[in-house]
Amino acid sequence: MECDSIHSTIERKLRNKPIYCPQNYIDLIKDARPHQPYDVKYLSHEFFGKYSELKYYSSIRPGNRVGDPVVTNIRVLKYTEDGSIQYKLDFSDQYQDLPRRSKVGLPSVDDTIERLYLSQVPIKKAKYQHLQELKAVIPRDFHPFYDRQFQSQNTNKLKKYSVQELRSYLLSRLIAATKFNKRKLIELAEYAHDLKLEIIEEDDYKDLCKERRRISTKEGQSHYVIDVSEVTDWTVDLRRVPSVETGDIIIYLFSTCQWSDDRLRDYKQHNGYKLYMCKHISDMKLYKTDTLGYMYVHANCVPETRQSADPYNTWVLMDSTGYLKSGGCTCVA
């Protein structure tokens, strides 16, 4: 088989080579076939989605009744571009459509996939300690990789919190959490715990919000744009919105949002990008402030696959050249 040849080529290249981190594997695999390098994807936790929640099929069993074919009778499964699944009970058979159970939805262009993991999956304390011990025989340049590995934290107490306690825990860390069930709230609380997010006092929160609206002039003077929540006279006439180029967005994500290189490279896996591509953004409007030509651009965003849910409110603060000063959303992100 072709895959056997690929594996053999890679194994020969890896033989007797030192491996100190996953990137070493990536480099060697790419070098295994210099004239036609293999296309290698380095996956992170942001790649994996909760496909089980789509529930296009509740089961892949071909039959419904006693005596009908079961999963172990299937010999071939075929996944089609329209989202349907076909099967064969014998290699010589014709493909048949796998039956759908009742109350199972069809694929839609509006479907979006939530992330399976909101942060790097933590490892157990014992494994972390063993990795630290390996640093004694690993070049110093690779030590930061082992130091960055997340340890599992004792978050069992979060599972015992009530829904109201979980919401208070998250809101005190500036994470909006009014639209989620308890399972999701626990997941977000564990995420915040792993990131060691500190409690933000109300006065500190107000100062942070105000700082995001501060505009400095060339003379060193500071002006504060009106709070977006206080704006009432919006207009749907968007002709005064300047052109925002790709470079403007990259500068904002790097300098203001502190995105890493890996996260920017995988931007198509980001939930915000998927919501935009699935046309979940609507009702855009503009407010031109009185402060140095800055303006708010506001829009509604339908969250994930819940078309009937209340939309998020999202906005950006920008100037007349397309420079993005800040932004915000009532979603968790």
XYZ file of C-alpha atoms in Angstrom:
333
model
C 0.000 0.000 0.000
C 1.074 3.596 -0.586
C 0.860 4.405 3.143
C 3.281 1.562 3.925
C 5.834 3.125 1.588
C 5.376 6.498 3.290
C 5.807 4.998 6.747
C 8.929 3.155 5.642
C 10.456 6.339 4.195
C 9.770 8.268 7.389
C 11.092 5.488 9.639
C 14.395 5.404 7.752
C 14.755 9.172 8.175
C 13.977 9.008 11.904
C 16.393 6.175 12.616
C 19.020 7.158 15.209
C 17.968 10.826 15.111
C 17.623 12.777 18.401
C 14.056 13.891 19.187
C 13.600 16.546 21.856
C 10.173 17.991 20.972
C 7.338 17.403 18.431
C 8.789 19.975 16.025
C 11.796 17.668 15.534
C 9.410 15.071 14.087
C 7.880 17.659 11.763
C 11.279 18.723 10.398
C 12.501 15.164 9.833
C 9.269 14.042 8.157
C 9.460 16.975 5.742
C 13.087 16.090 4.954
C 12.286 12.400 4.420
C 11.437 13.048 0.768
C 13.327 16.206 -0.321
C 12.144 16.312 -3.950
C 8.435 15.959 -3.033
C 8.202 16.944 0.646
C 5.306 15.551 2.648
C 2.654 18.062 3.699
C 2.741 17.855 7.502
C 0.106 19.464 9.727
C 1.126 20.391 13.282
C -2.148 20.276 15.232
C -2.944 22.099 18.447
C -5.923 21.854 20.831
C -7.688 24.549 18.764
C -8.037 22.152 15.800
C -10.401 19.662 17.454
C -14.160 20.288 17.362
C -17.253 18.903 19.090
C -18.621 17.054 16.083
C -20.696 14.788 18.321
C -23.028 17.708 19.069
C -24.114 18.014 15.431
C -25.994 14.701 15.683
C -26.690 14.186 11.989
C -26.875 10.467 12.763
C -27.768 9.045 16.167
C -26.408 5.616 15.154
C -24.606 3.954 12.249
C -26.545 0.716 12.652
C -28.130 -0.152 9.275
C -31.264 -1.692 10.800
C -33.879 -0.711 13.361
C -35.557 -3.923 14.435
C -34.531 -7.180 16.044
C -32.862 -9.371 13.437
C -31.868 -6.427 11.206
C -28.179 -5.901 10.336
C -26.007 -4.400 13.090
C -22.800 -2.347 13.011
C -20.533 -5.406 12.890
C -22.234 -6.491 9.637
C -21.023 -3.344 7.829
C -18.153 -3.868 5.396
C -17.909 -0.405 3.804
C -18.921 3.115 4.927
C -18.942 6.024 2.465
C -19.204 9.663 3.588
C -20.585 11.950 0.853
C -20.101 15.695 0.370
C -23.765 16.432 1.160
C -23.346 14.993 4.660
C -25.086 11.670 4.100
C -23.579 8.243 4.794
C -23.880 5.140 2.633
C -22.970 1.572 3.488
C -22.391 -1.946 2.143
C -22.961 -5.230 3.947
C -20.821 -7.012 1.352
C -18.066 -5.663 -0.867
C -19.994 -6.718 -3.980
C -23.226 -4.940 -2.908
C -24.462 -1.584 -4.148
C -24.228 1.352 -1.752
C -27.334 2.000 0.353
C -28.268 5.125 2.312
C -27.797 4.741 6.040
C -31.212 5.308 7.666
C -31.642 8.411 9.813
C -33.429 8.169 13.103
C -36.252 10.580 13.901
C -35.505 14.056 15.276
C -32.028 14.096 13.738
C -31.172 17.201 11.707
C -29.741 17.466 8.232
C -26.403 19.218 7.609
C -26.705 22.965 7.025
C -24.358 25.700 5.810
C -25.179 27.521 9.063
C -23.713 24.752 11.214
C -20.642 25.710 13.212
C -18.384 23.500 15.277
C -17.545 24.436 18.860
C -14.053 23.741 20.095
C -13.586 20.450 21.904
C -10.930 22.013 24.141
C -10.834 25.637 25.235
C -7.219 25.379 26.356
C -4.218 23.098 26.165
C -5.121 19.735 27.694
C -3.388 19.518 31.088
C -1.177 16.589 32.055
C -0.944 14.844 35.415
C 1.485 16.124 38.003
C 3.560 12.913 37.910
C 4.024 13.165 34.143
C 4.997 16.809 34.435
C 7.639 15.914 37.034
C 9.006 13.149 34.795
C 9.301 15.614 31.911
C 11.234 17.959 34.165
C 13.650 15.126 35.000
C 14.296 14.561 31.281
C 15.702 18.081 31.005
C 18.927 16.744 32.531
C 19.726 14.982 29.216
C 18.056 17.474 26.834
C 19.764 20.573 25.364
C 18.922 23.764 27.235
C 17.308 25.374 24.169
C 14.418 22.893 24.449
C 13.752 23.355 28.181
C 11.040 26.042 27.721
C 8.889 23.524 25.836
C 8.841 21.233 28.874
C 8.242 24.115 31.256
C 5.163 25.236 29.301
C 3.276 21.952 29.712
C 0.085 22.462 31.726
C -0.275 20.520 34.955
C -3.658 19.164 35.991
C -5.134 21.338 38.683
C -7.450 20.247 41.448
C -10.708 21.547 39.990
C -13.020 18.883 41.439
C -14.524 21.499 43.772
C -15.786 23.417 40.722
C -17.980 20.450 39.792
C -19.762 20.834 43.133
C -20.651 24.488 42.533
C -24.229 25.453 41.762
C -25.044 27.175 38.465
C -25.227 30.547 40.215
C -21.866 29.978 41.938
C -20.245 29.028 38.636
C -21.606 32.153 36.954
C -20.327 34.334 39.794
C -16.919 32.644 39.581
C -16.697 33.399 35.870
C -18.147 36.904 35.942
C -15.623 37.928 38.589
C -12.963 37.054 35.989
C -14.697 39.000 33.210
C -16.156 35.913 31.486
C -19.783 36.365 30.422
C -21.656 33.203 31.361
C -25.401 33.820 31.331
C -26.322 31.630 28.357
C -24.729 28.271 29.205
C -25.801 25.097 30.960
C -23.950 23.704 33.976
C -21.705 21.376 31.970
C -20.470 24.279 29.841
C -20.068 26.509 32.912
C -17.872 23.902 34.621
C -15.754 23.616 31.481
C -15.280 27.391 31.332
C -14.502 27.591 35.064
C -11.836 24.873 34.733
C -10.405 26.752 31.768
C -10.212 29.962 33.816
C -8.652 28.034 36.711
C -5.965 26.481 34.487
C -5.115 29.922 33.101
C -4.931 31.274 36.672
C -7.212 34.191 35.828
C -7.395 36.599 38.731
C -10.540 38.167 40.139
C -11.116 41.634 38.712
C -12.651 44.100 41.169
C -15.410 46.388 39.890
C -13.228 49.512 40.066
C -10.416 47.727 38.222
C -12.881 46.597 35.567
C -14.102 50.160 35.049
C -10.513 51.351 34.726
C -9.772 48.655 32.138
C -12.828 49.584 30.093
C -11.935 53.246 30.255
C -8.346 52.565 29.194
C -9.572 50.816 26.053
C -11.344 54.048 25.089
C -8.386 56.345 25.701
C -7.070 58.189 22.636
C -3.684 59.925 22.833
C -2.804 62.894 20.642
C 0.632 63.684 19.229
C 0.929 66.376 21.903
C 0.528 63.740 24.640
C -2.999 64.693 25.624
C -5.565 61.969 26.415
C -9.191 61.945 25.294
C -11.802 59.307 26.150
C -14.357 58.070 23.639
C -17.927 57.624 24.866
C -18.717 54.144 26.260
C -20.342 52.002 23.570
C -23.143 51.057 25.995
C -24.138 54.732 26.222
C -24.518 55.224 22.464
C -28.131 55.640 21.320
C -28.091 57.422 17.965
C -26.723 54.682 15.715
C -27.050 54.841 11.941
C -27.286 52.005 9.410
C -25.604 54.193 6.788
C -22.167 52.555 6.557
C -20.723 54.705 3.795
C -18.427 56.493 6.250
C -16.802 53.240 7.427
C -13.202 53.201 6.102
C -11.620 50.271 4.322
C -10.050 47.826 6.790
C -7.171 45.909 5.228
C -5.722 42.538 6.241
C -2.696 44.303 7.703
C -4.914 46.377 10.022
C -6.457 43.188 11.414
C -3.106 41.425 11.834
C -1.655 44.412 13.708
C -4.679 44.463 16.024
C -4.547 40.711 16.734
C -0.813 40.802 17.425
C -0.457 44.055 19.379
C -3.795 44.375 21.181
C -5.146 40.822 21.439
C -1.688 39.257 21.907
C -2.377 36.397 19.501
C 0.457 33.915 19.110
C 1.942 32.911 15.755
C 0.245 29.500 16.000
C -3.163 30.979 16.725
C -2.909 33.441 13.860
C -1.824 30.688 11.482
C -4.899 28.632 12.471
C -7.332 31.560 12.320
C -9.769 29.572 10.154
C -10.314 27.244 13.112
C -11.328 30.195 15.303
C -15.014 30.293 16.190
C -15.323 33.968 15.230
C -14.125 33.266 11.682
C -16.558 30.352 11.331
C -19.482 32.444 12.561
C -18.624 35.128 9.993
C -18.293 32.629 7.144
C -21.632 31.042 8.101
C -23.341 34.460 7.885
C -24.093 34.725 11.609
C -23.174 38.450 11.582
C -26.026 40.897 10.923
C -27.560 44.296 11.719
C -24.388 46.339 11.329
C -24.575 49.993 12.365
C -22.269 52.966 12.874
C -21.717 55.711 15.403
C -19.297 58.554 14.576
C -17.858 59.903 17.832
C -16.740 63.454 18.532
C -13.234 62.297 19.523
C -10.532 62.713 16.868
C -12.485 61.041 14.082
C -13.021 57.707 15.873
C -16.127 55.618 15.305
C -17.890 52.508 16.613
C -19.020 49.761 14.231
C -21.575 47.501 15.912
C -23.158 44.197 14.828
C -25.194 41.278 16.140
C -23.818 37.738 16.100
C -26.005 34.631 16.400
C -24.120 32.240 18.708
C -22.920 28.943 17.267
C -25.723 26.663 16.011
C -28.454 28.191 18.186
C -30.272 30.264 15.605
C -33.130 31.024 18.013
C -30.875 32.275 20.831
C -30.404 35.938 21.677
C -27.548 37.351 19.584
C -24.255 38.555 20.994
C -23.447 42.258 20.697
C -20.055 42.841 19.116
C -18.252 46.079 18.224
C -14.955 47.639 17.215
C -13.558 51.124 17.822
C -11.603 52.455 14.860
C -10.413 55.688 13.303
C -10.999 57.137 9.831
C -7.914 55.352 8.401
C -9.037 51.840 9.372
C -6.792 51.579 12.448
C -8.467 49.301 15.020
C -8.176 50.674 18.555
C -10.209 48.105 20.505
C -13.216 45.808 20.330
C -15.598 43.872 22.469
C -18.345 41.268 22.558
C -20.903 39.950 25.042
C -19.784 36.406 24.230
C -17.318 34.436 26.378
C -14.353 35.278 24.116
